Coordinates of C-alpha atoms and ligand atoms in Angstrom, one line a residue:
M157 CA 0.0 0.0 0.0
P158 CA 1.6 3.3 -1.0
R159 CA 2.0 5.8 1.8
T160 CA 1.4 9.5 0.9
L161 CA 1.9 12.8 2.8
I162 CA -0.4 15.7 1.7
T163 CA 0.6 19.1 3.1
G164 CA -2.3 21.4 3.2
G165 CA -4.5 18.3 3.3
A166 CA -7.3 20.0 5.2
G167 CA -7.6 22.7 2.6
F168 CA -9.9 22.9 -0.5
L169 CA -7.7 20.9 -2.9
G170 CA -5.8 19.0 -0.3
S171 CA -9.0 17.4 1.2
H172 CA -10.2 16.3 -2.2
L173 CA -6.8 14.8 -2.8
C174 CA -6.9 12.9 0.5
E175 CA -10.2 11.3 -0.6
L176 CA -8.9 10.5 -4.1
L177 CA -5.8 8.8 -2.8
L178 CA -7.6 6.8 -0.2
S179 CA -9.9 5.6 -3.0
K180 CA -6.8 4.6 -5.0
G181 CA -5.6 2.4 -2.1
H182 CA -3.1 4.8 -0.5
E183 CA -2.4 5.3 3.2
V184 CA -2.8 9.0 3.7
I185 CA -1.1 11.3 6.2
C186 CA -2.7 14.7 6.1
M187 CA -0.7 17.6 7.5
D188 CA -2.2 21.1 8.0
N189 CA -1.7 24.1 10.4
L190 CA -5.4 25.0 9.8
S191 CA -4.5 28.6 9.0
T192 CA -6.8 28.5 5.9
G193 CA -7.8 24.7 6.0
T194 CA -10.4 23.4 8.3
I195 CA -11.1 20.2 10.2
G196 CA -14.6 20.4 8.7
N197 CA -13.1 19.5 5.3
I198 CA -11.8 16.1 6.6
E199 CA -13.9 15.1 9.6
H200 CA -16.1 12.9 7.4
I201 CA -13.2 10.7 6.5
H202 CA -13.4 7.7 8.8
D203 CA -10.7 5.3 7.5
E204 CA -7.9 3.6 9.5
R205 CA -5.5 4.4 6.6
F206 CA -6.0 8.2 7.2
T207 CA -4.1 10.2 9.8
F208 CA -4.2 13.9 10.5
I209 CA -1.2 15.8 11.9
K210 CA -1.6 19.5 12.9
Q211 CA 1.7 21.0 12.0
D212 CA 3.1 24.0 10.2
V213 CA 5.1 22.7 7.3
T214 CA 7.8 25.4 7.7
E215 CA 8.9 23.6 10.9
Y216 CA 11.1 20.5 11.0
L217 CA 9.1 17.5 9.6
Y218 CA 9.5 14.2 11.2
I219 CA 7.4 11.3 9.9
K220 CA 8.1 7.7 11.1
G221 CA 8.3 5.0 8.5
P222 CA 8.5 5.0 4.7
I223 CA 6.8 7.6 2.5
D224 CA 6.2 7.0 -1.2
Y225 CA 4.7 10.3 -2.3
I226 CA 4.7 13.9 -0.9
L227 CA 2.1 16.3 -2.3
H228 CA 2.9 19.8 -1.2
F229 CA -0.3 21.7 -1.3
A230 CA 0.1 23.9 1.9
S231 CA -0.3 27.6 1.1
P232 CA -2.9 30.4 1.3
A233 CA -4.2 30.5 -2.3
S234 CA -6.8 33.3 -2.4
P235 CA -5.6 36.8 -3.1
V236 CA -7.5 38.0 0.0
D237 CA -5.7 35.4 2.2
Y238 CA -2.2 35.9 0.9
I239 CA -2.4 39.6 1.1
R240 CA -3.7 39.2 4.7
M241 CA -0.9 36.7 5.5
P242 CA 2.1 37.9 3.3
I243 CA 4.9 36.6 5.5
Q244 CA 3.3 33.2 6.1
T245 CA 2.7 32.9 2.3
L246 CA 6.4 33.6 1.6
K247 CA 7.5 31.2 4.3
V248 CA 5.3 28.3 3.3
G249 CA 6.4 28.6 -0.4
S250 CA 10.1 28.8 0.5
L251 CA 10.8 27.3 3.9
G252 CA 7.9 24.9 3.7
T253 CA 8.9 23.7 0.3
H254 CA 12.4 23.2 1.6
K255 CA 11.3 21.1 4.5
A256 CA 9.0 19.0 2.3
L257 CA 11.7 18.5 -0.3
G258 CA 14.2 17.5 2.5
L259 CA 11.7 14.9 3.7
A260 CA 11.3 13.6 0.1
K261 CA 15.1 13.3 -0.1
E262 CA 15.3 11.4 3.2
K263 CA 12.4 9.1 2.3
Q264 CA 13.3 8.8 -1.5
A265 CA 9.7 9.8 -2.1
V266 CA 8.2 11.3 -5.3
F267 CA 7.6 15.0 -4.6
L268 CA 4.8 16.9 -6.3
L269 CA 4.6 20.7 -6.0
A270 CA 1.3 22.5 -6.2
S271 CA 2.3 25.5 -8.3
T272 CA 0.1 28.0 -9.9
S273 CA -0.8 30.0 -13.0
E274 CA 0.3 33.0 -10.9
V275 CA 3.9 32.2 -11.9
Y276 CA 2.8 33.7 -15.3
G277 CA 1.8 37.0 -13.5
D278 CA -0.1 39.4 -15.7
P279 CA 0.8 37.4 -18.9
L280 CA 2.0 38.9 -22.1
V281 CA 1.5 35.6 -23.9
H282 CA -1.9 34.1 -24.5
P283 CA -2.9 31.4 -23.8
Q284 CA -0.2 30.5 -21.4
K285 CA 2.1 27.6 -22.3
E286 CA 4.5 26.0 -19.8
D287 CA 7.6 27.5 -21.6
Y288 CA 6.4 31.1 -21.0
W289 CA 8.5 32.7 -18.2
G290 CA 5.9 35.1 -17.0
N291 CA 5.4 38.8 -16.2
V292 CA 5.4 39.1 -12.4
N293 CA 5.7 42.3 -10.2
P294 CA 8.0 41.0 -7.4
I295 CA 7.2 43.9 -5.1
G296 CA 3.4 44.2 -5.6
P297 CA 0.9 42.8 -3.1
R298 CA 0.4 39.6 -5.1
G299 CA 4.2 39.1 -5.3
V300 CA 4.3 37.3 -2.0
Y301 CA 2.4 34.4 -3.6
D302 CA 3.8 34.6 -7.1
E303 CA 7.4 34.8 -6.1
A304 CA 7.0 32.2 -3.3
K305 CA 5.7 29.7 -5.9
R306 CA 8.4 30.7 -8.4
F307 CA 11.0 30.1 -5.8
A308 CA 9.3 26.8 -4.9
E309 CA 9.5 25.7 -8.5
A310 CA 13.2 26.6 -8.7
L311 CA 13.9 24.7 -5.4
T312 CA 12.0 21.7 -6.7
M313 CA 14.0 21.6 -9.9
A314 CA 17.3 22.1 -7.9
Y315 CA 16.4 19.0 -5.7
H316 CA 15.6 17.1 -8.9
R317 CA 18.8 18.0 -10.7
Y318 CA 21.2 18.1 -7.8
H319 CA 19.8 15.4 -5.5
G320 CA 18.1 13.2 -8.2
I321 CA 14.7 13.4 -6.4
S322 CA 11.8 12.4 -8.5
T323 CA 9.7 15.6 -8.8
R324 CA 6.6 16.9 -10.4
I325 CA 5.3 20.5 -10.8
V326 CA 1.6 21.2 -11.5
R327 CA 0.6 24.7 -12.4
I328 CA -3.0 25.0 -11.2
F329 CA -5.3 27.5 -12.9
N330 CA -8.5 28.9 -11.2
T331 CA -10.3 26.0 -9.7
Y332 CA -13.7 25.9 -7.9
G333 CA -16.1 23.5 -6.2
P334 CA -17.3 22.3 -2.9
R335 CA -15.2 23.1 0.2
M336 CA -14.0 26.5 -1.0
R337 CA -14.4 28.9 2.0
L338 CA -17.5 31.1 1.5
H339 CA -15.5 34.2 2.5
D340 CA -12.1 33.4 1.0
G341 CA -12.6 36.4 -1.4
R342 CA -12.3 34.5 -4.6
V343 CA -14.8 35.3 -7.3
V344 CA -16.7 31.9 -7.3
P345 CA -17.6 31.8 -3.6
Q346 CA -18.0 35.5 -3.5
F347 CA -20.6 35.6 -6.3
V348 CA -22.4 32.5 -5.0
Y349 CA -22.6 34.1 -1.6
Q350 CA -23.9 37.4 -3.0
A351 CA -26.5 35.7 -5.2
L352 CA -27.7 33.5 -2.3
H353 CA -28.2 36.5 -0.1
G354 CA -29.7 38.8 -2.8
K355 CA -26.7 41.2 -2.6
P356 CA -25.2 42.9 -5.7
L357 CA -22.4 41.0 -7.5
T358 CA -19.2 42.9 -7.0
V359 CA -17.4 43.0 -10.3
Y360 CA -13.8 44.5 -10.0
G361 CA -12.6 46.9 -12.7
D362 CA -14.7 46.8 -15.9
G363 CA -15.2 43.1 -15.6
K364 CA -13.4 42.5 -19.0
Q365 CA -10.5 40.6 -17.4
T366 CA -10.7 36.9 -18.2
R367 CA -10.3 33.7 -16.2
S368 CA -10.8 30.0 -17.0
F369 CA -12.5 28.0 -14.3
C370 CA -11.8 24.3 -13.7
Y371 CA -14.1 22.1 -11.6
V372 CA -12.3 20.5 -8.7
S373 CA -12.8 16.8 -9.7
D374 CA -11.2 17.5 -13.1
L375 CA -8.2 19.2 -11.4
I376 CA -7.7 16.4 -8.9
E377 CA -7.8 13.8 -11.6
G378 CA -5.1 15.8 -13.5
V379 CA -2.9 16.0 -10.5
F380 CA -3.1 12.3 -9.9
K381 CA -2.2 11.5 -13.5
L382 CA 0.8 13.8 -13.3
M383 CA 1.8 12.2 -9.9
V384 CA 2.0 8.8 -11.5
S385 CA 3.7 10.0 -14.6
S386 CA 7.5 10.6 -14.8
E387 CA 7.3 14.2 -16.0
S388 CA 9.6 16.5 -14.0
E389 CA 9.0 19.7 -15.9
P390 CA 5.9 21.9 -15.1
V391 CA 2.5 20.9 -16.5
N392 CA -0.6 23.2 -16.7
I393 CA -3.8 21.8 -15.3
G394 CA -6.9 23.9 -15.9
N395 CA -9.9 24.3 -18.0
P396 CA -9.2 26.2 -21.3
R397 CA -12.7 27.7 -21.5
E398 CA -12.0 31.4 -21.0
I399 CA -14.7 33.9 -20.0
T400 CA -14.7 37.5 -18.8
I401 CA -15.7 38.2 -15.2
L402 CA -18.9 39.9 -16.5
E403 CA -19.7 36.7 -18.4
F404 CA -19.1 34.8 -15.2
A405 CA -21.6 37.1 -13.4
E406 CA -24.1 36.2 -16.1
A407 CA -23.4 32.5 -15.6
I408 CA -24.1 32.9 -11.9
Q409 CA -27.4 34.7 -12.6
K410 CA -28.4 32.0 -15.0
A411 CA -27.6 29.2 -12.5
F412 CA -29.7 30.9 -9.9
G413 CA -32.4 31.8 -12.4
T414 CA -32.5 35.4 -11.1
S415 CA -31.1 38.7 -12.2
C416 CA -28.9 40.3 -9.7
E417 CA -27.6 43.9 -9.6
V418 CA -24.0 44.2 -10.6
R419 CA -21.8 46.7 -8.7
F420 CA -18.5 47.8 -10.1
E421 CA -15.6 48.1 -7.6
P422 CA -12.0 49.1 -8.1
L423 CA -9.7 46.5 -9.7
P424 CA -7.1 45.1 -7.1
V425 CA -3.5 46.0 -7.8
D426 CA -1.7 43.8 -10.4
D427 CA -4.9 41.8 -11.1
P428 CA -4.0 39.8 -14.3
K429 CA -6.0 40.9 -17.3
T430 CA -6.2 37.5 -19.0
R431 CA -5.6 33.9 -18.0
Q432 CA -6.1 30.8 -20.0
P433 CA -4.2 27.5 -19.9
D434 CA -2.7 25.9 -22.9
I435 CA -3.3 22.3 -21.9
T436 CA -1.7 20.6 -25.0
K437 CA 1.1 19.2 -22.7
A438 CA -1.4 17.6 -20.2
Q439 CA -3.4 16.2 -23.1
T440 CA -0.6 14.6 -25.0
L441 CA 1.6 13.6 -22.0
L442 CA -1.1 12.5 -19.5
G443 CA -4.1 11.9 -21.7
W444 CA -6.0 14.4 -19.5
K445 CA -8.6 17.0 -20.3
P446 CA -11.4 18.5 -18.2
K447 CA -14.9 16.9 -18.5
V448 CA -17.1 19.1 -16.3
S449 CA -18.7 22.1 -18.0
L450 CA -19.0 25.4 -16.1
E451 CA -22.8 25.1 -16.0
E452 CA -22.6 21.6 -14.4
G453 CA -19.8 22.5 -12.0
L454 CA -21.5 25.7 -10.9
A455 CA -24.8 23.8 -10.2
K456 CA -22.9 21.3 -8.0
T457 CA -21.0 24.1 -6.2
I458 CA -24.1 26.1 -5.5
E459 CA -25.9 23.1 -4.2
W460 CA -23.0 22.5 -1.8
F461 CA -22.9 26.1 -0.6
K462 CA -26.7 26.0 0.0
T463 CA -26.4 22.8 2.1
Y464 CA -23.3 23.5 4.1
R465 CA -22.4 27.1 4.1
A466 CA -25.5 29.1 3.6
E467 CA -25.1 30.9 7.0
Ligands
LIG619 N1 -13.3 39.4 -8.8 C1 -14.4 40.2 -8.9 N2 -15.3 40.3 -7.9 C2 -15.1 39.7 -6.7 C3 -13.9 38.9 -6.6 C4 -13.1 38.8 -7.6 O1 -14.6 40.8 -10.0 O2 -15.9 39.8 -5.8 C5 -12.4 39.3 -9.9 C6 -10.9 39.6 -9.6 O3 -10.6 40.9 -9.7 C7 -10.2 38.7 -10.7 C8 -11.2 37.6 -10.9 O4 -12.4 38.0 -10.4 O5 -10.1 39.5 -11.9 C9 -10.7 36.3 -10.3 O6 -10.4 36.6 -8.9 P1 -10.1 35.5 -7.8 O7 -9.8 36.2 -6.6 O8 -11.1 34.4 -7.9 O9 -8.7 34.8 -8.3 P2 -7.4 35.2 -9.2 O10 -7.7 34.6 -10.5 O11 -7.4 36.7 -9.3 O12 -6.3 34.7 -8.5

């Protein structure tokens, strides 16, 4: 039975990964300091192959026994969170990645880094392919996340090249679904919350900036396929269907069958104007592409928010 450590395992993506790996026959150790993750995301998992350790991944990691895979998903990931916790974000991407890689070296485990489309910054190339180096403002408010993840990628490649560790890097584009925090500030939970409570949808800027939204089950499947591949260079995982934020506001209204007021608010500093993954590499290398449409994924997400987080 493979034994896998998931850092950030009580978070949005981490908790879905815990479930997927248990279903694939793994023993799962979930580590989280619960700064943005919650026990509520994992408390339904009753399985003797599952263990939770409350720990900050930036501190020395000691795990008894062998480990086959380390999936490093610990980090604040919403602009609101990483602007609220700038130092922690820089530390988990740098020191936390160093600790997790050190453990991978010790255990000769496969290491997978959860990286991000934010490494492309406000991209000047469209759609974004893995060989694009990005356009990041290192000293802007988003720089704490973008640069931490860029450093994490560099460190991962250094451990791969210098120490011969088997590594993977997934660049995750906007993902949504059940277990996002209602108030994490990202556009999907924000608009769902506003529509549920009859509040205006807050569109930042003119709403013409674009994003491409991937449903969580598609994303997790892509991560798993990359994990069991032997690709050490970064791979984009995301849904290439690109829409403007105004179009997204329309999709929300359609899903709710209501028309909501739209209120325009200032665009946050360094908010990327466009974002769309080129997933040719994932398609050819991993045989992966997303299956869940925005309409289908939104319906499932709204249902979940109504049941669990409508407060
Ligand atoms: N956004 C918005 N209204 C909101 C929250 C976000 O218009 O209430 C916009 C935000 O400015 C960005 C896009 O939606 O252009 C996606 O934002 P999110 O925070 O979800 O993630 P990002 O892709 O910026 O990391």
